[in-house]
mmCIF file of C-alpha atoms and ligand atoms in Angstrom:
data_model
loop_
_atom_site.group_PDB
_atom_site.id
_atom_site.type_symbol
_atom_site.label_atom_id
_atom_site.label_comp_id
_atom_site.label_asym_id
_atom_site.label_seq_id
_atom_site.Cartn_x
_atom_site.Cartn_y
_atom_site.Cartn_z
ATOM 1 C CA UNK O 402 107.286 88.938 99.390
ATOM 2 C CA UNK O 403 104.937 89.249 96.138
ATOM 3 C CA UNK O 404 104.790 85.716 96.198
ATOM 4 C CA UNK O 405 103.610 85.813 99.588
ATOM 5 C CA UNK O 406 101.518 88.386 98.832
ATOM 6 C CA UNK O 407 99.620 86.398 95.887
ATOM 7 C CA UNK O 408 99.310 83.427 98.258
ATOM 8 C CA UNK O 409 97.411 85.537 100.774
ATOM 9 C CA UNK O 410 95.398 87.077 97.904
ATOM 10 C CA UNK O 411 93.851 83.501 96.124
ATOM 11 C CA UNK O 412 93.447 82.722 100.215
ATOM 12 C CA UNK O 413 90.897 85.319 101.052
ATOM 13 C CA UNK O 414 89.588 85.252 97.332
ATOM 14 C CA UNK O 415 88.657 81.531 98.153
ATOM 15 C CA UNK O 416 87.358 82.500 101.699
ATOM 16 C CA UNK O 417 85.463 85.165 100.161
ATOM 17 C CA UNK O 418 83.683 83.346 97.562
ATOM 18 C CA UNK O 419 82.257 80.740 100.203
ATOM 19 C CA UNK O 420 81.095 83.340 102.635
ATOM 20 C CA UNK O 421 77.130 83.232 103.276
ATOM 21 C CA UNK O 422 74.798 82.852 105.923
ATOM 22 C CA UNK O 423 75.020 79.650 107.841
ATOM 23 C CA UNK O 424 78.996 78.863 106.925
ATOM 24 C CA UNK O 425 80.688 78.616 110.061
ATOM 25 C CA UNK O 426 83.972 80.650 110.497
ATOM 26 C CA UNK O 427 86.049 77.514 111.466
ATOM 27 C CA UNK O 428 84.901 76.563 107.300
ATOM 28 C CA UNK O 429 86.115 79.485 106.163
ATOM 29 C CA UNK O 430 89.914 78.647 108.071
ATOM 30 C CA UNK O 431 89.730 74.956 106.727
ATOM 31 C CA UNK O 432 89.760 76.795 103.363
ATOM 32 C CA UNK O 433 92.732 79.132 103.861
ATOM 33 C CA UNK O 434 94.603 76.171 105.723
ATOM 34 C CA UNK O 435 94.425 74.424 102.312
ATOM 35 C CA UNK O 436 95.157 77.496 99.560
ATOM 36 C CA UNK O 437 98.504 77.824 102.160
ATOM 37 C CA UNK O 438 98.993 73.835 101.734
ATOM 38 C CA UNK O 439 98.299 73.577 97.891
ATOM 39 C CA UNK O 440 101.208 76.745 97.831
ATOM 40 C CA UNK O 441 103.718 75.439 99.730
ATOM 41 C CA UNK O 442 103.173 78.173 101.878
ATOM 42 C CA UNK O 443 103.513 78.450 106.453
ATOM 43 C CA UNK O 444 100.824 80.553 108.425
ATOM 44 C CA UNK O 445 102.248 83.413 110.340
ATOM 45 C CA UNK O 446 99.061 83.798 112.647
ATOM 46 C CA UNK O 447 98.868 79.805 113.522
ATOM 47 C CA UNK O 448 100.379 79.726 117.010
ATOM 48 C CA UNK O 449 101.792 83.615 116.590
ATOM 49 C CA UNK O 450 101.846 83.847 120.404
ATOM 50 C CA UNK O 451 99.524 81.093 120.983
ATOM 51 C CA UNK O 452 97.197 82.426 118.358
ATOM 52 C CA UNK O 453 94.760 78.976 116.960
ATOM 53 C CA UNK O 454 93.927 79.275 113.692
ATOM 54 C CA UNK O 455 95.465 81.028 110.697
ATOM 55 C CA UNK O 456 92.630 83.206 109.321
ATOM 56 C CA UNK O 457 91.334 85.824 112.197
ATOM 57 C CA UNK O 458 87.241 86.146 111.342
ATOM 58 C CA UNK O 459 85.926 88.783 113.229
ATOM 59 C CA UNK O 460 81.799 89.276 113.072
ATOM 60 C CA UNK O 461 80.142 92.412 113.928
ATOM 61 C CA UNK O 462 81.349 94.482 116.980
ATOM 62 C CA UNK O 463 83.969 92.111 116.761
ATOM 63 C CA UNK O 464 86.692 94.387 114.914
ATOM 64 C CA UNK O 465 89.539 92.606 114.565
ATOM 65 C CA UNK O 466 91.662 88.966 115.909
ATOM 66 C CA UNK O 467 88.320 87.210 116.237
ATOM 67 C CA UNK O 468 89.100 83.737 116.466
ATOM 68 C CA UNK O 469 87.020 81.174 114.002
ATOM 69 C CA UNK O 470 84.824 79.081 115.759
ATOM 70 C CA UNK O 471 81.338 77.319 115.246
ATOM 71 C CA UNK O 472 79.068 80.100 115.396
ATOM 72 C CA UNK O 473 77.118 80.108 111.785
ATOM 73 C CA UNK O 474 76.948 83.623 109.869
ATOM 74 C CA UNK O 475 74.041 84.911 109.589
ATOM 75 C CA UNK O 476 72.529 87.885 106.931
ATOM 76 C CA UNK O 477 73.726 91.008 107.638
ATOM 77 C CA UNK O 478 76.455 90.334 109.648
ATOM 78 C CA UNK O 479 79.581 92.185 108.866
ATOM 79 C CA UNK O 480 82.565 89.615 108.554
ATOM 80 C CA UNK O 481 86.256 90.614 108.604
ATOM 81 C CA UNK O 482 88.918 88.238 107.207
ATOM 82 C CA UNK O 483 92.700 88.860 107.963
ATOM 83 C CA UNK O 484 95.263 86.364 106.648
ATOM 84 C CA UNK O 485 98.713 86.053 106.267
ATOM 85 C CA UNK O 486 101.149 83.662 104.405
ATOM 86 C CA UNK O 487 104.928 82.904 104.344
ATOM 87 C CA UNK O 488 107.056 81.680 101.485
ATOM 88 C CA UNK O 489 110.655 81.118 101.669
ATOM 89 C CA UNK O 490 110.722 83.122 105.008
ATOM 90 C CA UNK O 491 108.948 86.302 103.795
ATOM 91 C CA UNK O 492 106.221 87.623 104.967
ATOM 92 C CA UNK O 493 102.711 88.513 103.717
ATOM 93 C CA UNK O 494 99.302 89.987 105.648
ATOM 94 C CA UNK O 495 95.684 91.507 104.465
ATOM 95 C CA UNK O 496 92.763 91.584 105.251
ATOM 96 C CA UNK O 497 88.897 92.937 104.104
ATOM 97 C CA UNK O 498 85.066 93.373 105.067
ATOM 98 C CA UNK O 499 81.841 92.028 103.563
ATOM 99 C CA UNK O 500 78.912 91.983 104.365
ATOM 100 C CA UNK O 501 76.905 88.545 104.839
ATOM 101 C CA UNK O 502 74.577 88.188 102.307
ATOM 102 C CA UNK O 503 72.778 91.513 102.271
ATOM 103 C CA UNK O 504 74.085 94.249 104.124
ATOM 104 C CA UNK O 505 71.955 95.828 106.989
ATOM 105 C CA UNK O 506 72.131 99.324 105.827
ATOM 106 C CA UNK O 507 73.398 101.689 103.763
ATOM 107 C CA UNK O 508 75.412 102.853 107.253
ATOM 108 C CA UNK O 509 77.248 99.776 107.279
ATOM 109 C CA UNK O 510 77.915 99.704 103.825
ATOM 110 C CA UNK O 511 79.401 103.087 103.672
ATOM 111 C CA UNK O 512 81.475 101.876 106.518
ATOM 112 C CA UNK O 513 83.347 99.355 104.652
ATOM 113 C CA UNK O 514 83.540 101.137 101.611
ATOM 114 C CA UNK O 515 85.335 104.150 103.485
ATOM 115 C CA UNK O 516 87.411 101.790 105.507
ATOM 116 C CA UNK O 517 88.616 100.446 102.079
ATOM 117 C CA UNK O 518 89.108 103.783 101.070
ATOM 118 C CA UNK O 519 90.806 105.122 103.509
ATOM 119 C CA UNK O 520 93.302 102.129 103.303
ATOM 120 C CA UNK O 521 94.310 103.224 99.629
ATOM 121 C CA UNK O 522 94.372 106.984 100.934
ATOM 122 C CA UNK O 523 97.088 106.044 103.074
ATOM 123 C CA UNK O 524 99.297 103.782 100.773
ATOM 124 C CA UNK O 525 99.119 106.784 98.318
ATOM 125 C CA UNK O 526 100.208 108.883 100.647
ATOM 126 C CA UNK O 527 103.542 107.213 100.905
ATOM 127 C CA UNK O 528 106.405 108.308 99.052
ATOM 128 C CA UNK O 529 110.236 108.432 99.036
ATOM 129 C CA UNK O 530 111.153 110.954 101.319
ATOM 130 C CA UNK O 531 108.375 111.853 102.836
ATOM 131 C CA UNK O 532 107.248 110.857 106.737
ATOM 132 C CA UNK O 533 105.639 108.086 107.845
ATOM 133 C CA UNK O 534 103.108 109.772 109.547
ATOM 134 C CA UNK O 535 101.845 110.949 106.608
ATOM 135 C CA UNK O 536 100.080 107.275 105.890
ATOM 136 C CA UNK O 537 98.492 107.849 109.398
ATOM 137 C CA UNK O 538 97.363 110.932 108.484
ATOM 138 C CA UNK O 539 95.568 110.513 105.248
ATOM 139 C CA UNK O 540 93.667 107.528 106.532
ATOM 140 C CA UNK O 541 92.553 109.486 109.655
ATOM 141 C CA UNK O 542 91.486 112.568 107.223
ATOM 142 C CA UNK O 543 89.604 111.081 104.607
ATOM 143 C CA UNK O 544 87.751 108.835 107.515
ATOM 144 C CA UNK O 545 86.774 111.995 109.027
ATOM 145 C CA UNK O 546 86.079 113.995 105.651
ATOM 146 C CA UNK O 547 83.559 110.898 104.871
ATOM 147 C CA UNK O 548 81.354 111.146 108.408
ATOM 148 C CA UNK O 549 81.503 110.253 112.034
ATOM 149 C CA UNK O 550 83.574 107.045 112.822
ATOM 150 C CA UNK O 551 85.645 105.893 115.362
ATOM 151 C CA UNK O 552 89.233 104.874 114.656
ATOM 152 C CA UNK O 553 91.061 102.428 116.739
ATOM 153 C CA UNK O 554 94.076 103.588 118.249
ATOM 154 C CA UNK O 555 95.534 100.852 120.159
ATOM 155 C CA UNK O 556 95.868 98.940 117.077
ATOM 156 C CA UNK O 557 97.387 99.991 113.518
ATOM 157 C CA UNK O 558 99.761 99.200 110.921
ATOM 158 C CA UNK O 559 103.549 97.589 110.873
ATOM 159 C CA UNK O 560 106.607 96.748 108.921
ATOM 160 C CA UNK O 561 106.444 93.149 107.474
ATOM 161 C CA UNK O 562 109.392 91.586 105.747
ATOM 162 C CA UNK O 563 110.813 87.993 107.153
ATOM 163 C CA UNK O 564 108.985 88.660 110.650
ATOM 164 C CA UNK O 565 104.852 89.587 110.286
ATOM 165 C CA UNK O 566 104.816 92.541 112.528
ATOM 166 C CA UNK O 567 108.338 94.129 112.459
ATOM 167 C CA UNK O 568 109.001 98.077 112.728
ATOM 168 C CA UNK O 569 107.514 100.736 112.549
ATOM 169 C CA UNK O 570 104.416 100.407 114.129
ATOM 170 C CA UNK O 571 102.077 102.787 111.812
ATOM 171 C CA UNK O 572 98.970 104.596 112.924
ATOM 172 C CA UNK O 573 95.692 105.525 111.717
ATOM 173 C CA UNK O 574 95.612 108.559 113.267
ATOM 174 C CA UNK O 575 97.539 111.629 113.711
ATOM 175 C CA UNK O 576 99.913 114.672 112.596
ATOM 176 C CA UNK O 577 101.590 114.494 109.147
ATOM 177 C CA UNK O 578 105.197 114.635 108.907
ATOM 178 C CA UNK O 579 106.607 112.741 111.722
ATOM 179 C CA UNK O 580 108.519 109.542 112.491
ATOM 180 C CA UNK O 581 110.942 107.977 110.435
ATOM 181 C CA UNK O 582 111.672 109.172 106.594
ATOM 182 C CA UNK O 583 110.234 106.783 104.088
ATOM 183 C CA UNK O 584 112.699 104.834 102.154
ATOM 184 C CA UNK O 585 113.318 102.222 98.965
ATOM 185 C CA UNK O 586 112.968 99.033 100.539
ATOM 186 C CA UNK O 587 110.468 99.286 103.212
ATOM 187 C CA UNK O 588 106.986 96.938 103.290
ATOM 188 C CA UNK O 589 104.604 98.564 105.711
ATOM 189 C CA UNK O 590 101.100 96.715 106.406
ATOM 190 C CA UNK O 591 98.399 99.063 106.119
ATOM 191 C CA UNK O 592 95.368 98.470 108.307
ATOM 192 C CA UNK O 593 92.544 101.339 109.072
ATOM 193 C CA UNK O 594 89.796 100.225 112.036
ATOM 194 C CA UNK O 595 87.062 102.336 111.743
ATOM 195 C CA UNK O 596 83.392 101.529 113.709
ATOM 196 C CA UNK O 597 80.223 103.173 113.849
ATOM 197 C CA UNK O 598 80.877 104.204 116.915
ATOM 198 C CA UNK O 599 83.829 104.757 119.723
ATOM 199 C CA UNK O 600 87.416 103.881 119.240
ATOM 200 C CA UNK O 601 87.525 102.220 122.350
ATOM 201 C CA UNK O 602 87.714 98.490 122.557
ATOM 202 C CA UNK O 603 88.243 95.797 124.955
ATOM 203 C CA UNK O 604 89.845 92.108 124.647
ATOM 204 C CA UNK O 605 87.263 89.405 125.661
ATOM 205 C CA UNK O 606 88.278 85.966 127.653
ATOM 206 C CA UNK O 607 89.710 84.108 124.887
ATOM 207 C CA UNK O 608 92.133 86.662 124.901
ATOM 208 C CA UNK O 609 92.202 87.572 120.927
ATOM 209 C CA UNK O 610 89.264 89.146 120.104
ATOM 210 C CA UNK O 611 89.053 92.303 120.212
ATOM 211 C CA UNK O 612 85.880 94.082 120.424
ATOM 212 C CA UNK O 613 84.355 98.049 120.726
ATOM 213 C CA UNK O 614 83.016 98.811 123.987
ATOM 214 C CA UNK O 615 80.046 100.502 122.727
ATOM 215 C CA UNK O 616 79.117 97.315 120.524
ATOM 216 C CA UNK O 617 79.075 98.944 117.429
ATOM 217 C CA UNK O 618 80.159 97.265 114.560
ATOM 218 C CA UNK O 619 83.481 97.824 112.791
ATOM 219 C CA UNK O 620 85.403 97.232 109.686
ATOM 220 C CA UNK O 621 89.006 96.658 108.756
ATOM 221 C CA UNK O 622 90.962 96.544 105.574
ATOM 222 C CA UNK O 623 94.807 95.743 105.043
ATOM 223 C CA UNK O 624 97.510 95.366 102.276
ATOM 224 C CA UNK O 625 101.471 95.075 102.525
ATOM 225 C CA UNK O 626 103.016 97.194 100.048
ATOM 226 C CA UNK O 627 106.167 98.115 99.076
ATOM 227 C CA UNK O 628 108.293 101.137 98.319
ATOM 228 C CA UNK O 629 110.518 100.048 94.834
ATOM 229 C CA UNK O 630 114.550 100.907 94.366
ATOM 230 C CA UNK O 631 112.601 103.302 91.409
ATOM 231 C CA UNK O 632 110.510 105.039 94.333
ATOM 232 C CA UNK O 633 107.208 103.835 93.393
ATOM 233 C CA UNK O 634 104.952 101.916 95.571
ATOM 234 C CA UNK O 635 103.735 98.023 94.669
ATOM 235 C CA UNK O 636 100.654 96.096 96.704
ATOM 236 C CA UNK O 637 102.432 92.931 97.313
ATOM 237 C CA UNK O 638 99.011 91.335 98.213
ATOM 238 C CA UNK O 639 97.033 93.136 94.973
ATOM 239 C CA UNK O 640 96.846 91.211 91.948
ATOM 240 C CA UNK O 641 97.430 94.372 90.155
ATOM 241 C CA UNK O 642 100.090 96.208 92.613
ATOM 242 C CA UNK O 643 97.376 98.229 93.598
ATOM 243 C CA UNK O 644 97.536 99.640 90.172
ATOM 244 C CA UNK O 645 93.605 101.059 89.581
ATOM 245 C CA UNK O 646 93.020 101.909 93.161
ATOM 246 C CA UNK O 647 96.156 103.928 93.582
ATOM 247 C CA UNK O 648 95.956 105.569 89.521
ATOM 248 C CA UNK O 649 92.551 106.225 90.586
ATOM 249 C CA UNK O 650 94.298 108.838 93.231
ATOM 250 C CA UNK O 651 97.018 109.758 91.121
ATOM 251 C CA UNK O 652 99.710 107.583 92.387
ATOM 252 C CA UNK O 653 101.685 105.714 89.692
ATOM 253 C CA UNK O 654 103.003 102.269 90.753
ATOM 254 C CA UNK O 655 105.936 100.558 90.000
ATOM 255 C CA UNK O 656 106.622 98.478 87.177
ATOM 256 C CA UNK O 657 109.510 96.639 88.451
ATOM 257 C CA UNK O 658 107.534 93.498 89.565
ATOM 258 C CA UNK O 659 105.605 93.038 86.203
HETATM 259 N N1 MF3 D 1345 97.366 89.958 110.675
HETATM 260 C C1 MF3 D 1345 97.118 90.701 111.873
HETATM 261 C C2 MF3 D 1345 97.689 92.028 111.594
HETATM 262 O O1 MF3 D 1345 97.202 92.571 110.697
HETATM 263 C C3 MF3 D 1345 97.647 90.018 113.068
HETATM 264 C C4 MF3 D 1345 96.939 88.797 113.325
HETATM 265 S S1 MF3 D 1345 97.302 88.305 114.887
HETATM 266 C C5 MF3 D 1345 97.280 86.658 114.795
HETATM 267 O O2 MF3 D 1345 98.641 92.524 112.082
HETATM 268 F F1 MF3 D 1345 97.517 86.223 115.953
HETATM 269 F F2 MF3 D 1345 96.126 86.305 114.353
HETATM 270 F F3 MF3 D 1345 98.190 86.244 113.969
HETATM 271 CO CO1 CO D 1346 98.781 93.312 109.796
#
């Protein structure tokens, strides 16, 4: 899984890199179609229930499962890029926000930057032995400590091993303390939506993308990590294992993949 992991890393590093106003989305999924070819490496979104492309670009109040099309980017739009990889059967999905160009305000900065956050917030919340809930917790806490947001709550986070969504389903929201025990062994995908606005979305005709209601814009951030036999978590899809972002917080990673 970390080498599925690095595959979807140098993907959305090269998608990154040629973001800018007037790219077309479809661009940006001809250059994650070939970092998965030049690796040897299967998409898990291409035709994942019919789904057409294997990056999901979602613009704006677009929050997440927009499918790449024509449409150019323009400055200021807020672009979210989920992709996932498989190698040798296992598994690997994550996803982040930028801004186009500049970004519109220092609103919509501050929403990416505590959607990124909040991501980290909840990986370092996991440990051996403690709940799963507790992820959803601490990414629904420090999104509310940092301002007014909505979080989505029909989507969240999932299991990933040699299926892309597997259980348990893991939410952004919520008590601490519940659902199943953590464990050595499990790979949870960690995905906070926030928006500017309400939680409440809808699916539009194409049947993927899934937008708020209120049209406010949104943000999304994911890694797959994994809890290590020596109880330590690793970022599969970090170059680092999540190493500065998760010392940063106090959480010492495993060394058992270096
Ligand atoms: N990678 C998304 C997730 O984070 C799912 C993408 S749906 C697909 O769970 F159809 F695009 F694959
Ligand atoms: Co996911």
């Amino acid at each position: 899984m970390r080498q599925a992991g690095l595959v979807v890393y140098e993907g959305l590093e090269a998608v990154k890199k040629e973001i800018a106003p007037g790219v077309t989305t479809n661009h940006l999924n001809e250059v994650a179609i070939k970092v998965l070819k030049k690796n040897g490496a299967k998409s898990n979104f291409l035709n994942y229930h019919g789904y057409p492309a294997v990056i999901c670009a979602s613009v704006n109040d677009e929050i997440v499962h927009g499918i790449p099309n024509q449409r150019k980017l323009e400055e200021g739009d807020i672009l979210s890029i989920d992709f996932g990889a498989i190698i040798n059967g296992w598994h690997g999905d994550s996803a982040f926000t930028v801004a186009v160009g500049q970004v519109r305000s220092n609103e919509e900065a501050k929403l990416i930057q505590v959607c990124e956050d909040s991501m980290w917030h909840g990986i370092a919340a996991a440990t051996v032995g403690g709940r799963l809930t507790d992820i959803s917790h601490a990414i629904e806490s420090y999104i509310n400590s940092q301002g007014t947001y909505g979080i989505l709550r029909e989507y969240g986070g999932h299991g990933i091993g040699t299926a892309m969504h597997e259980d348990p389903h893991v939410l952004n929201f919520g008590a601490a303390g519940l659902g199943p025990e953590l464990q050595v062994g499990m790979v949870l995908a960690i995905e906070p939506m926030p928006t500017l606005g309400t939680h409440k979305t809808k699916t539009l005709d194409d049947d993927w993308t899934v937008v708020s209601i209120d049209g406010s814009r949104g943000a999304h951030f994911e890694h797959s990590f994994a809890l290590l036999p020596d109880g330590k978590p690793f970022v599969l899809t970090s170059p680092d294992g999540g190493q500065e972002k998760l010392s940063s917080l106090g959480v010492a990673i495993s060394d058992l993949l270096n």
